[in-house]
Amino acid sequence: MLKVLYLPLNTPEGTQSGMYDAWNALGVELHVFDFYMKFLQDQNSSKVRAEFLQEVSKIRPHLVHMQLQFTGVIDYDTLAKARQLSPQSLFVNWSGDIRKNVPPEFVSLSGALDYALISNVGQMELYKQTGCKNCLYWQIGYDPKISHPKEPSGQFMYDISFTGNMYPVDLFPDVKLRLDAARAIRKKFGKRAGVFGNGYSLDIGPTSVVKGSQTNDVYCTSISVLSISNFNDVSHYFSDRLLACMASGRPTISYRFPGSESYFTDGVDLIIVNSIPEILQAVEYCLTHPEEANRIGHNGYKKVLAEHTYTSRIVELIKMLNLDGLL
Amino acid sequence: MNFKEKVFLGLDLKNYIVSTRACRFKEGYIFESKFGKANFNFFDLNYHKIVLTFKKISGNGKLVLKLGADQQKVIESVVLLKSYQSIELDLEEDTLLEISRTSESTGEIILHQITAIPKSLTSESQGEDLNKWKSIIKKCGNYHQLRLIGNKLLAGEGSWIENGNLILQIETEPSGLFLRENNRIKFLGSCEIKKMELDYSQRSNFSKKNELYQHFEVPTPVSPFVKEVNKSVKEYTCQIFDTEYHQTFDSKKSKLFVNKLAKLTNSNAKDYLILRRGGVFNIPIANLESNCEYQIECTLQKLNGNGKIHLSIVSDYCSSSSTLCVAEAQLQTHQVQLFTKNGTSFKLQLAMKEDGIGEVLVSRILVNKKSLILSPDFNNPLFKGKFFFSDSLDDIKERTQNAALLELEKYEPYQPNYEINGCVEATYFYGKWWLSKVLPFFPNVRAKNLNEDSLKNRESADVVISSLDTLKFAERIWLMEFKDPLQAWQIQILTQVKYLLTPSLKNYFFLKENFPKMELELCQLSLPSILSFSENEKFNQIVYLEKQLHHTKNLIQSWQENDPKLYILGSNLKVPSYIQIISKYENYVSIMKQIQQSKVVLDLADNNHYDCGFLNVCRNLGLAMITNNQKYFTFSNVLPLKSFYQDNKCYVDLEALKNKVQKAMSFPIYRNDVSSDLSACLKKLLGKN
């Protein structure tokens, strides 16, 4: 049986239970080492590292799958020691984050890993040039228990919804684009445009913050949903927002990104737009063509349910790492 | 300016011949004794030096070389040996050369080739200075029986200089008393070396003093930043490793090792490696593969101390498994198992670490690939199939699709067949898609890896439905029609398959010829016919199932707005408004309705002879067919399309296709009775017929 030691990035705001379910669905022997919550509890990284090494030594997993983020809790030396304790284990670290530059913390760990996984293709060369030679692409997934269609209890509350925080304009390339999009849908659709997240200026109008399953509720009560990320020019990069939008079963209007045709079909699973005026036109289309809108929403839901859940991602990962023979 | 050597041999020599006498051509110019003569003109050669390579056939080998229009430069020489011998000439401004036999010559000689050599960049080889002679010789590496007396560099019979390829030009007195053999310059008799010119364009190959490991790289430490890897990880092809790798030690290399902690030594005419604490010795082994298990046999002896050394396999990315060996006081062979992980440029590393004390002697290393990898153990976790590390967009899409989890279709009403039972697995998307449509009719047939419910199914599949790209070991395989040539890893898998079912007659004959032990059977994947033929509900529309992307792209490009409405099933491509994509995730009834309403089915595929369940359903619903699939050419209501192959891809004449579309739209509509017995199909797949 495949033995997996999983180091999730759990925080007080949320646990990666969807990933636990996905691993368990495969019938692996799953061990979870909650490195970050242990650290938050004791504020003692040495202790966490020692415990981690004990776990590795005790379990001798086939795969150590980690999302260490940039916490610094588990460092390079610890991973190197872990490898010596369990030489037959595969060590991989994944990051779903994207930044303008390659995080040095991520690169520094990569030397002690078998593979460093990133969630886009466009920055692969950048990572390799910065020293992360064993970099591979493994896309983000979503939890179908959290994101799924729901019948609206009454009328739809929104014509269009967008959830996303606003950041300083120079932090990410498309912050301004998102701000302009939020402004445009509010201007056109008024209160029927749901805008959710932190950091919006007052001119946008009233906004609120939603978390976890509340996001799904918002999407399910919207005729259409909008997905724009902060990086729309990186090949194969999209955030889990896109998947959550599509999983709701509502027609998703997605700002274009390179590589979208690897996974999705414009006009069939989702609606790809290239500018803010096109966003508004797409919303109008969904309002005036409800059957077609529902069809697109339904197709999108079926596609992400089949191909983009955490479980599908793990099936893909196991295959990539040639561990399927151990299942 | 020419910077590369140019070699003329055989018929190339004729390009520079002006005239000959008593000289015939056979693989070179053969000069008869006394009268043999040939004149060459190197007018357009643009090189400063040439090397004439002769061989003596018989006699005394005497000849004369005359350079220049007035033949002012005369060189008398002797071709001594029946092996190749070179004479170098500095052409300078001269382009005319006469080669002739002297009056006292006997026998025959052959001019085999002429090599034109570019002028070297710089020259330190004006060798009258003692230090310069030393510097030149040192750059060549090893040498034998050369003497420096005064300012003269002398050689004798049997003297040699290594790395002769680094020496552009060499002149001896008497002239020509050397030959180039096996990358050495060998001297044929006592002579003074008058001139030796090095090729400074190859300075990187000059022998260097104080190099730590000339033949082996410095051990790779595990460091935060991995050193540059020249090749990216590409698609891996599994290769069968038949031979052992056998390493003994050559103490002649010992002078290259300054490291006292790991050194080579010779004792009783045998060479050994001696390791001390802190010593590391790496052996690069090109044949080592990722994710494999190797058996290492290591013959060791403890000279003193505790005899502890560590063996491991390291790669460019990081160190791999490490095993402790404890040597005894006498020579003993130890066997250890080591695993390789994902990586490249593997090296076997022997090291005495902090836990080691004293000295250990290593006399022999033998590396064997474990036979486990080669045996047909289908559940072997270490077996490698296709390496899914390609980042090409097509591979990314395929990878994700093939990992899809599909729920079973819900039909109402349906008549289940409880008699057929077994276990079936599909490794690629459309195999899974087919299972999701068909298995609802067979409740006792269990799926593997089709949806979340079936992920924990650990029973062996009775049959694996596979494409060429997603092949995995199984005794019984249904293989999707293919066109591409087989790769090594696919051949290895297919060699182990006992029963193979294929929908393609072409593939059937190909596999029969190449895998004679395999039992083959033709079998198509039938689709459920859940709707009936209906003549009245036909529209002017065409349906097309995407099989290969390039066909779809060409079709979309050629399709015009005034052409009939085209429905493409299962593509991700962006299409104009007069073409519609049907999602492959549409429920089956909707897809069938769309087909039912169409008049024509369009079928383009790289493999042009196979039985297709989708086409059979279309025929049952009364659609005319335009196809390049020769299996259907003789059927009624079928318009055949000719296909041609280029760059290993299949293409059709799109203009001819459009003409046929117009024709097909006016065909009469009637139902065809094509057998699509699901039960028979599944029985055949499972081997229950």
Coordinates of C-alpha atoms in Angstrom, one line a residue, chain B residues 185-630:
Chain B
I185 CA 52.5 10.2 -32.8
K186 CA 54.8 7.3 -33.2
F187 CA 58.3 7.7 -34.4
L188 CA 59.8 5.2 -36.8
G189 CA 63.5 5.8 -36.3
S190 CA 66.1 8.1 -34.8
C191 CA 65.4 11.7 -35.7
E192 CA 65.4 15.2 -34.4
I193 CA 62.0 16.9 -34.0
K194 CA 62.6 20.1 -35.8
K195 CA 59.2 21.7 -35.5
M196 CA 56.0 20.9 -33.6
E197 CA 53.0 23.1 -33.8
L198 CA 50.0 22.8 -31.5
D199 CA 46.4 23.4 -32.4
Y200 CA 45.5 26.2 -30.0
S201 CA 41.9 26.0 -31.0
Q202 CA 41.8 22.9 -28.9
R203 CA 43.5 24.4 -25.9
S204 CA 40.7 23.2 -23.6
N205 CA 42.0 19.6 -24.3
F206 CA 45.5 20.4 -23.3
S207 CA 46.8 18.4 -20.4
K208 CA 46.5 20.3 -17.2
K209 CA 48.7 19.9 -14.1
N210 CA 47.1 19.8 -10.7
E211 CA 43.7 18.6 -11.9
L212 CA 42.1 16.9 -9.0
Y213 CA 40.0 14.3 -10.9
Q214 CA 40.8 14.1 -14.6
H215 CA 38.5 11.2 -15.3
F216 CA 35.9 11.5 -12.7
E217 CA 34.0 14.6 -11.6
V218 CA 34.4 16.0 -8.1
P219 CA 31.7 14.5 -5.9
T220 CA 28.5 16.5 -6.0
P221 CA 27.6 17.9 -2.6
V222 CA 24.0 18.3 -1.6
S223 CA 23.7 22.0 -1.7
P224 CA 20.9 24.5 -1.7
F225 CA 21.4 25.3 -5.3
V226 CA 21.7 22.5 -7.7
K227 CA 24.4 22.9 -10.4
E228 CA 23.5 23.4 -14.0
V229 CA 22.1 20.4 -15.7
N230 CA 22.6 20.5 -19.5
K231 CA 19.6 18.5 -20.5
S232 CA 16.1 18.9 -19.2
V233 CA 14.1 16.0 -18.0
K234 CA 12.5 14.6 -21.1
E235 CA 10.1 11.7 -21.9
Y236 CA 11.8 8.6 -20.6
T237 CA 12.1 5.5 -22.6
C238 CA 12.6 2.3 -20.6
Q239 CA 15.7 0.5 -21.9
I240 CA 16.6 -3.1 -21.2
F241 CA 20.0 -3.2 -19.4
D242 CA 21.5 -6.5 -20.4
T243 CA 25.1 -6.1 -19.5
E244 CA 26.8 -5.8 -16.2
Y245 CA 28.9 -2.8 -15.4
H246 CA 32.3 -3.9 -14.2
Q247 CA 34.7 -1.5 -12.6
T248 CA 38.2 -2.3 -11.6
F249 CA 40.8 0.2 -10.9
D250 CA 43.7 1.5 -12.9
S251 CA 46.6 2.8 -10.9
K252 CA 48.1 4.5 -13.9
K253 CA 45.5 7.1 -13.2
S254 CA 46.8 7.5 -9.6
K255 CA 49.1 10.3 -10.5
L256 CA 46.1 12.3 -11.3
F257 CA 44.7 11.9 -7.8
V258 CA 46.2 14.3 -5.4
N259 CA 43.6 13.5 -2.7
K260 CA 45.2 11.3 -0.1
L261 CA 41.9 10.2 1.3
A262 CA 40.9 8.3 -1.8
K263 CA 43.7 7.1 -4.0
L264 CA 44.5 4.3 -6.4
T265 CA 47.5 2.1 -5.8
N266 CA 49.1 -0.9 -7.3
S267 CA 50.2 -4.0 -5.4
N268 CA 51.4 -7.3 -6.9
A269 CA 50.5 -6.0 -10.4
K270 CA 46.9 -5.4 -9.3
D271 CA 45.2 -2.1 -8.8
Y272 CA 43.2 -1.1 -5.8
L273 CA 41.3 1.9 -4.4
I274 CA 42.1 2.9 -0.8
L275 CA 39.7 5.0 1.1
R276 CA 40.3 6.8 4.3
R277 CA 38.0 8.8 6.5
G278 CA 36.6 11.7 4.5
G279 CA 37.6 10.1 1.2
V280 CA 35.0 10.0 -1.6
F281 CA 35.3 8.2 -4.9
N282 CA 32.7 8.6 -7.6
I283 CA 32.2 6.4 -10.6
P284 CA 29.9 7.9 -13.3
I285 CA 27.8 5.1 -14.8
A286 CA 25.9 6.2 -17.9
N287 CA 23.6 3.1 -17.9
L288 CA 22.0 3.8 -14.5
E289 CA 18.3 4.7 -14.8
S290 CA 15.8 6.5 -12.6
N291 CA 13.6 4.6 -10.2
C292 CA 15.4 1.3 -10.5
E293 CA 17.0 -1.1 -8.2
Y294 CA 20.5 -2.3 -8.6
Q295 CA 22.6 -4.9 -7.0
I296 CA 26.1 -3.8 -6.2
E297 CA 28.9 -6.4 -5.6
C298 CA 31.8 -4.8 -3.9
T299 CA 35.1 -6.6 -3.0
L300 CA 36.6 -5.0 0.1
Q301 CA 39.3 -5.5 2.7
K302 CA 39.9 -3.6 5.9
L303 CA 43.5 -2.6 6.1
N304 CA 43.1 -1.2 9.6
G305 CA 40.4 0.5 11.6
N306 CA 36.7 -0.5 11.6
G307 CA 36.2 -1.1 7.9
K308 CA 33.1 1.0 7.5
I309 CA 32.4 2.5 4.1
H310 CA 29.2 3.8 2.6
L311 CA 27.9 3.0 -0.9
S312 CA 25.3 5.2 -2.5
I313 CA 24.0 6.3 -5.9
V314 CA 24.1 10.1 -6.3
S315 CA 22.6 12.1 -9.1
D316 CA 22.6 15.7 -10.2
Y317 CA 19.7 16.7 -8.1
C318 CA 20.5 15.1 -4.8
S319 CA 22.0 12.1 -3.1
S320 CA 20.0 8.9 -3.2
S321 CA 20.0 5.8 -1.1
S322 CA 23.1 5.0 1.0
T323 CA 24.1 1.7 2.4
L324 CA 26.8 0.8 5.0
C325 CA 29.3 -1.9 4.2
V326 CA 31.7 -3.2 6.8
A327 CA 34.9 -4.7 5.4
E328 CA 36.6 -7.6 7.0
A329 CA 40.3 -8.2 7.5
Q330 CA 40.4 -10.3 4.3
L331 CA 39.1 -9.6 0.8
Q332 CA 35.4 -10.4 0.7
T333 CA 32.6 -9.6 -1.7
H334 CA 29.7 -7.8 -0.3
Q335 CA 26.3 -7.5 -2.0
V336 CA 24.1 -4.4 -1.5
Q337 CA 20.9 -3.2 -3.0
L338 CA 20.7 0.4 -4.0
F339 CA 17.8 2.3 -5.5
T340 CA 17.9 5.2 -7.9
K341 CA 15.4 8.0 -7.6
N342 CA 14.4 10.5 -10.2
G343 CA 17.4 12.2 -11.6
T344 CA 20.1 12.2 -14.3
S345 CA 23.9 11.7 -14.5
F346 CA 24.0 9.0 -11.9
K347 CA 27.3 8.1 -10.1
L348 CA 28.1 5.3 -7.8
Q349 CA 29.7 6.8 -4.8
L350 CA 32.1 5.0 -2.3
A351 CA 32.8 7.1 0.8
M352 CA 34.3 6.7 4.2
K353 CA 32.3 9.0 6.4
E354 CA 32.7 10.2 9.9
D355 CA 31.8 6.8 11.3
G356 CA 34.7 5.2 9.5
I357 CA 38.2 4.7 11.0
G358 CA 41.4 3.5 9.3
E359 CA 41.7 2.4 5.7
V360 CA 39.6 0.2 3.4
L361 CA 40.9 -1.4 0.2
V362 CA 38.4 -1.8 -2.7
S363 CA 39.4 -4.1 -5.5
R364 CA 36.3 -4.6 -7.6
I365 CA 32.8 -3.2 -8.2
L366 CA 30.1 -5.0 -10.1
V367 CA 26.8 -3.3 -10.8
N368 CA 23.8 -5.4 -11.9
K369 CA 20.3 -4.3 -12.6
K370 CA 17.9 -6.4 -10.6
S371 CA 16.1 -9.0 -12.6
L372 CA 12.9 -7.9 -10.8
I373 CA 12.6 -5.0 -13.2
L374 CA 12.6 -7.2 -16.3
S375 CA 10.3 -9.9 -15.1
P376 CA 6.6 -9.6 -16.0
D377 CA 5.6 -8.5 -12.6
F378 CA 2.7 -6.3 -13.4
N379 CA 2.4 -5.0 -9.9
N380 CA 6.1 -4.1 -9.6
P381 CA 6.0 -0.7 -8.0
L382 CA 9.4 0.2 -9.5
F383 CA 8.4 -0.4 -13.1
K384 CA 8.5 2.6 -15.2
G385 CA 6.1 3.3 -18.0
K386 CA 5.8 6.6 -19.7
F387 CA 7.5 9.4 -17.8
F388 CA 4.9 12.1 -17.4
F389 CA 7.2 15.0 -17.1
S390 CA 6.7 16.6 -20.5
D391 CA 5.5 20.2 -20.3
S392 CA 4.2 20.3 -23.8
L393 CA 0.7 21.6 -24.0
D394 CA -0.7 18.5 -25.6
D395 CA 0.9 16.4 -22.9
I396 CA -0.5 18.6 -20.1
K397 CA -4.0 18.3 -21.6
E398 CA -3.7 14.6 -22.0
R399 CA -2.3 14.1 -18.5
T400 CA -5.2 15.9 -16.9
Q401 CA -7.9 14.3 -19.1
N402 CA -6.5 10.8 -18.4
A403 CA -6.7 11.4 -14.7
A404 CA -10.4 12.4 -15.0
L405 CA -13.0 10.7 -12.8
L406 CA -16.2 10.0 -14.6
E407 CA -19.5 9.0 -13.0
L408 CA -21.6 6.4 -14.7
E409 CA -24.3 7.6 -17.1
K410 CA -27.9 7.5 -15.8
Y411 CA -30.2 6.0 -18.4
E412 CA -33.9 5.6 -18.2
P413 CA -35.2 3.1 -18.8
Y414 CA -32.5 0.5 -19.2
Q415 CA -32.2 -3.2 -19.1
P416 CA -29.3 -4.4 -17.1
N417 CA -27.4 -7.6 -17.9
Y418 CA -26.5 -9.3 -14.7
E419 CA -24.9 -12.3 -16.3
I420 CA -21.6 -10.7 -17.3
N421 CA -19.2 -10.0 -14.5
G422 CA -15.6 -9.1 -14.3
C423 CA -13.3 -6.1 -13.7
V424 CA -12.2 -3.6 -16.3
E425 CA -9.9 -0.6 -16.3
A426 CA -9.4 2.2 -18.7
T427 CA -6.2 4.2 -18.8
Y428 CA -7.1 7.0 -21.1
F429 CA -10.0 9.5 -21.3
Y430 CA -12.1 8.0 -24.1
G431 CA -11.7 4.5 -22.7
K432 CA -13.1 5.9 -19.4
W433 CA -15.8 7.7 -21.3
W434 CA -16.8 4.5 -23.0
L435 CA -17.0 2.7 -19.7
S436 CA -19.1 5.4 -18.2
K437 CA -21.7 4.9 -21.0
V438 CA -21.6 1.1 -21.2
L439 CA -21.2 -0.1 -17.6
P440 CA -24.7 1.0 -16.4
F441 CA -25.9 -1.9 -18.6
F442 CA -23.7 -4.4 -16.7
P443 CA -24.1 -3.9 -13.0
N444 CA -21.8 -6.9 -12.2
V445 CA -18.9 -5.5 -14.1
R446 CA -16.7 -3.6 -11.8
A447 CA -14.5 -0.6 -12.8
K448 CA -11.1 0.3 -11.6
N449 CA -10.0 3.9 -11.4
L450 CA -13.0 5.2 -13.2
N451 CA -14.6 7.3 -10.5
E452 CA -14.2 7.9 -6.8
D453 CA -16.1 4.8 -5.9
S454 CA -13.8 2.6 -7.9
L455 CA -10.5 4.1 -6.8
K456 CA -10.1 1.6 -4.0
N457 CA -10.8 -1.4 -6.2
R458 CA -7.5 -3.4 -5.9
E459 CA -8.5 -6.5 -7.8
S460 CA -6.6 -7.1 -11.0
A461 CA -8.5 -6.0 -14.1
D462 CA -9.6 -8.7 -16.5
V463 CA -8.9 -6.3 -19.3
V464 CA -7.2 -2.9 -19.5
I465 CA -8.6 -0.5 -22.2
S466 CA -5.6 1.5 -23.2
S467 CA -4.1 3.9 -25.7
L468 CA -0.6 3.6 -26.9
D469 CA 0.5 6.6 -24.8
T470 CA -1.1 5.2 -21.6
L471 CA 0.0 1.6 -21.9
K472 CA 0.5 -0.3 -18.7
F473 CA 1.4 -3.9 -17.9
A474 CA -1.5 -6.3 -18.1
E475 CA -2.1 -9.7 -19.5
R476 CA -5.1 -8.7 -21.5
I477 CA -5.3 -5.3 -23.2
W478 CA -7.7 -3.6 -25.6
L479 CA -5.6 -1.2 -27.5
M480 CA -7.0 1.9 -29.2
E481 CA -6.1 2.1 -32.9
F482 CA -2.8 3.7 -33.4
K483 CA -0.6 5.1 -36.2
D484 CA 2.6 6.2 -34.4
P485 CA 5.7 4.0 -34.3
L486 CA 6.3 2.1 -31.1
Q487 CA 8.7 3.4 -28.5
A488 CA 11.0 1.2 -26.5
W489 CA 9.0 1.3 -23.3
Q490 CA 5.8 0.4 -25.3
I491 CA 7.6 -2.5 -27.0
Q492 CA 8.6 -3.8 -23.6
I493 CA 5.1 -3.7 -22.3
L494 CA 3.6 -5.3 -25.4
T495 CA 6.1 -8.1 -25.3
Q496 CA 4.6 -9.1 -22.0
V497 CA 1.0 -9.0 -23.1
K498 CA -0.7 -12.4 -23.7
Y499 CA -4.0 -11.3 -25.2
L500 CA -4.5 -8.1 -27.2
L501 CA -7.8 -6.9 -28.7
T502 CA -7.7 -4.2 -31.4
P503 CA -10.3 -2.5 -33.5
S504 CA -7.9 -2.0 -36.4
L505 CA -7.1 -4.6 -39.0
K506 CA -3.9 -2.7 -39.9
N507 CA -2.7 -2.8 -36.3
Y508 CA -3.7 -6.5 -36.1
F509 CA -1.4 -7.4 -38.9
F510 CA 1.4 -5.2 -37.6
L511 CA 1.2 -6.6 -34.1
K512 CA 0.9 -10.2 -35.4
E513 CA 4.1 -9.8 -37.3
N514 CA 6.1 -8.1 -34.5
F515 CA 4.7 -9.9 -31.4
P516 CA 4.3 -13.5 -32.6
K517 CA 3.6 -14.8 -29.0
M518 CA 0.7 -12.5 -28.5
E519 CA -2.9 -13.8 -29.1
L520 CA -4.7 -11.2 -31.1
E521 CA -8.4 -10.6 -31.8
L522 CA -10.4 -7.9 -33.5
C523 CA -12.8 -6.1 -31.3
Q524 CA -14.5 -2.7 -31.5
L525 CA -16.0 -0.8 -28.6
S526 CA -19.7 -0.7 -29.3
L527 CA -21.7 2.2 -28.1
P528 CA -25.3 1.9 -26.7
S529 CA -28.0 2.6 -29.2
I530 CA -30.5 4.4 -27.0
L531 CA -32.3 6.3 -29.6
S532 CA -34.1 5.1 -32.7
F533 CA -33.7 6.1 -36.2
S534 CA -36.0 8.9 -37.1
E535 CA -36.2 10.1 -40.7
N536 CA -38.3 13.2 -40.0
E537 CA -36.0 14.9 -37.5
K538 CA -33.0 15.5 -39.7
F539 CA -31.4 18.9 -40.2
N540 CA -28.8 20.1 -42.5
Q541 CA -26.0 19.6 -40.0
I542 CA -22.9 17.6 -39.8
V543 CA -21.4 15.9 -36.7
Y544 CA -17.7 15.3 -36.2
L545 CA -15.9 13.5 -33.4
E546 CA -12.4 14.8 -32.8
K547 CA -9.8 12.1 -32.8
Q548 CA -6.6 14.0 -33.6
L549 CA -6.2 17.7 -33.0
H550 CA -4.6 18.6 -36.3
H551 CA -7.6 17.2 -38.3
T552 CA -9.9 19.4 -36.3
K553 CA -7.8 22.5 -36.8
N554 CA -7.6 21.9 -40.5
L555 CA -11.4 21.3 -40.7
I556 CA -12.2 24.5 -38.7
Q557 CA -9.9 26.6 -40.9
S558 CA -11.5 25.3 -44.1
W559 CA -15.2 25.6 -42.9
Q560 CA -17.1 28.5 -44.2
E561 CA -20.2 30.3 -42.9
N562 CA -22.3 29.1 -45.9
D563 CA -21.3 25.4 -45.2
P564 CA -23.8 23.3 -43.3
K565 CA -23.8 23.7 -39.5
L566 CA -20.9 21.7 -38.1
Y567 CA -21.1 20.1 -34.6
I568 CA -17.7 19.1 -33.2
L569 CA -17.8 16.6 -30.4
G570 CA -15.1 16.8 -27.7
S571 CA -12.7 19.6 -28.8
N572 CA -11.3 22.5 -26.8
L573 CA -10.6 24.7 -29.8
K574 CA -12.1 28.1 -30.3
V575 CA -14.5 28.1 -33.1
P576 CA -16.4 30.6 -35.2
S577 CA -20.1 31.1 -34.5
Y578 CA -21.3 28.8 -37.4
I579 CA -19.5 25.9 -35.8
Q580 CA -20.6 24.5 -32.4
I581 CA -18.7 22.4 -29.9
I582 CA -20.4 19.7 -28.0
S583 CA -18.8 19.1 -24.6
K584 CA -17.7 15.6 -24.0
Y585 CA -19.3 15.9 -20.7
E586 CA -22.8 16.4 -22.2
N587 CA -25.0 13.6 -21.1
Y588 CA -25.2 10.7 -23.6
V589 CA -28.8 11.2 -24.5
S590 CA -28.1 14.8 -25.6
I591 CA -25.2 13.7 -27.7
M592 CA -27.2 11.0 -29.4
K593 CA -30.0 13.5 -30.1
Q594 CA -27.6 15.8 -31.8
I595 CA -26.4 12.9 -33.9
Q596 CA -29.9 11.8 -34.6
Q597 CA -30.7 15.2 -36.0
S598 CA -27.7 15.3 -38.2
K599 CA -27.6 14.1 -41.8
V600 CA -23.9 13.4 -42.1
V601 CA -21.0 12.2 -39.9
L602 CA -17.6 13.3 -40.8
D603 CA -14.7 11.1 -39.7
L604 CA -11.0 11.9 -40.0
A605 CA -8.3 9.9 -38.2
D606 CA -4.7 9.1 -38.6
N607 CA -5.3 5.3 -38.5
N608 CA -7.4 4.7 -41.6
H609 CA -8.6 1.2 -41.0
Y610 CA -10.5 0.4 -37.8
D611 CA -13.9 -0.5 -36.6
C612 CA -15.5 2.4 -34.8
G613 CA -18.4 2.2 -32.4
F614 CA -19.2 5.8 -32.8
L615 CA -19.5 5.5 -36.6
N616 CA -21.6 2.4 -36.2
V617 CA -24.1 4.3 -34.0
C618 CA -24.2 7.1 -36.5
R619 CA -25.0 4.6 -39.3
N620 CA -27.7 3.1 -37.3
L621 CA -29.2 6.6 -36.9
G622 CA -29.3 7.0 -40.7
L623 CA -26.3 9.3 -41.2
A624 CA -24.3 9.3 -44.4
M625 CA -20.6 9.2 -43.8
I626 CA -17.6 10.9 -45.2
T627 CA -14.5 9.2 -44.0
N628 CA -10.9 8.3 -44.7
N629 CA -11.5 5.0 -42.7
Q630 CA -11.1 2.3 -45.3

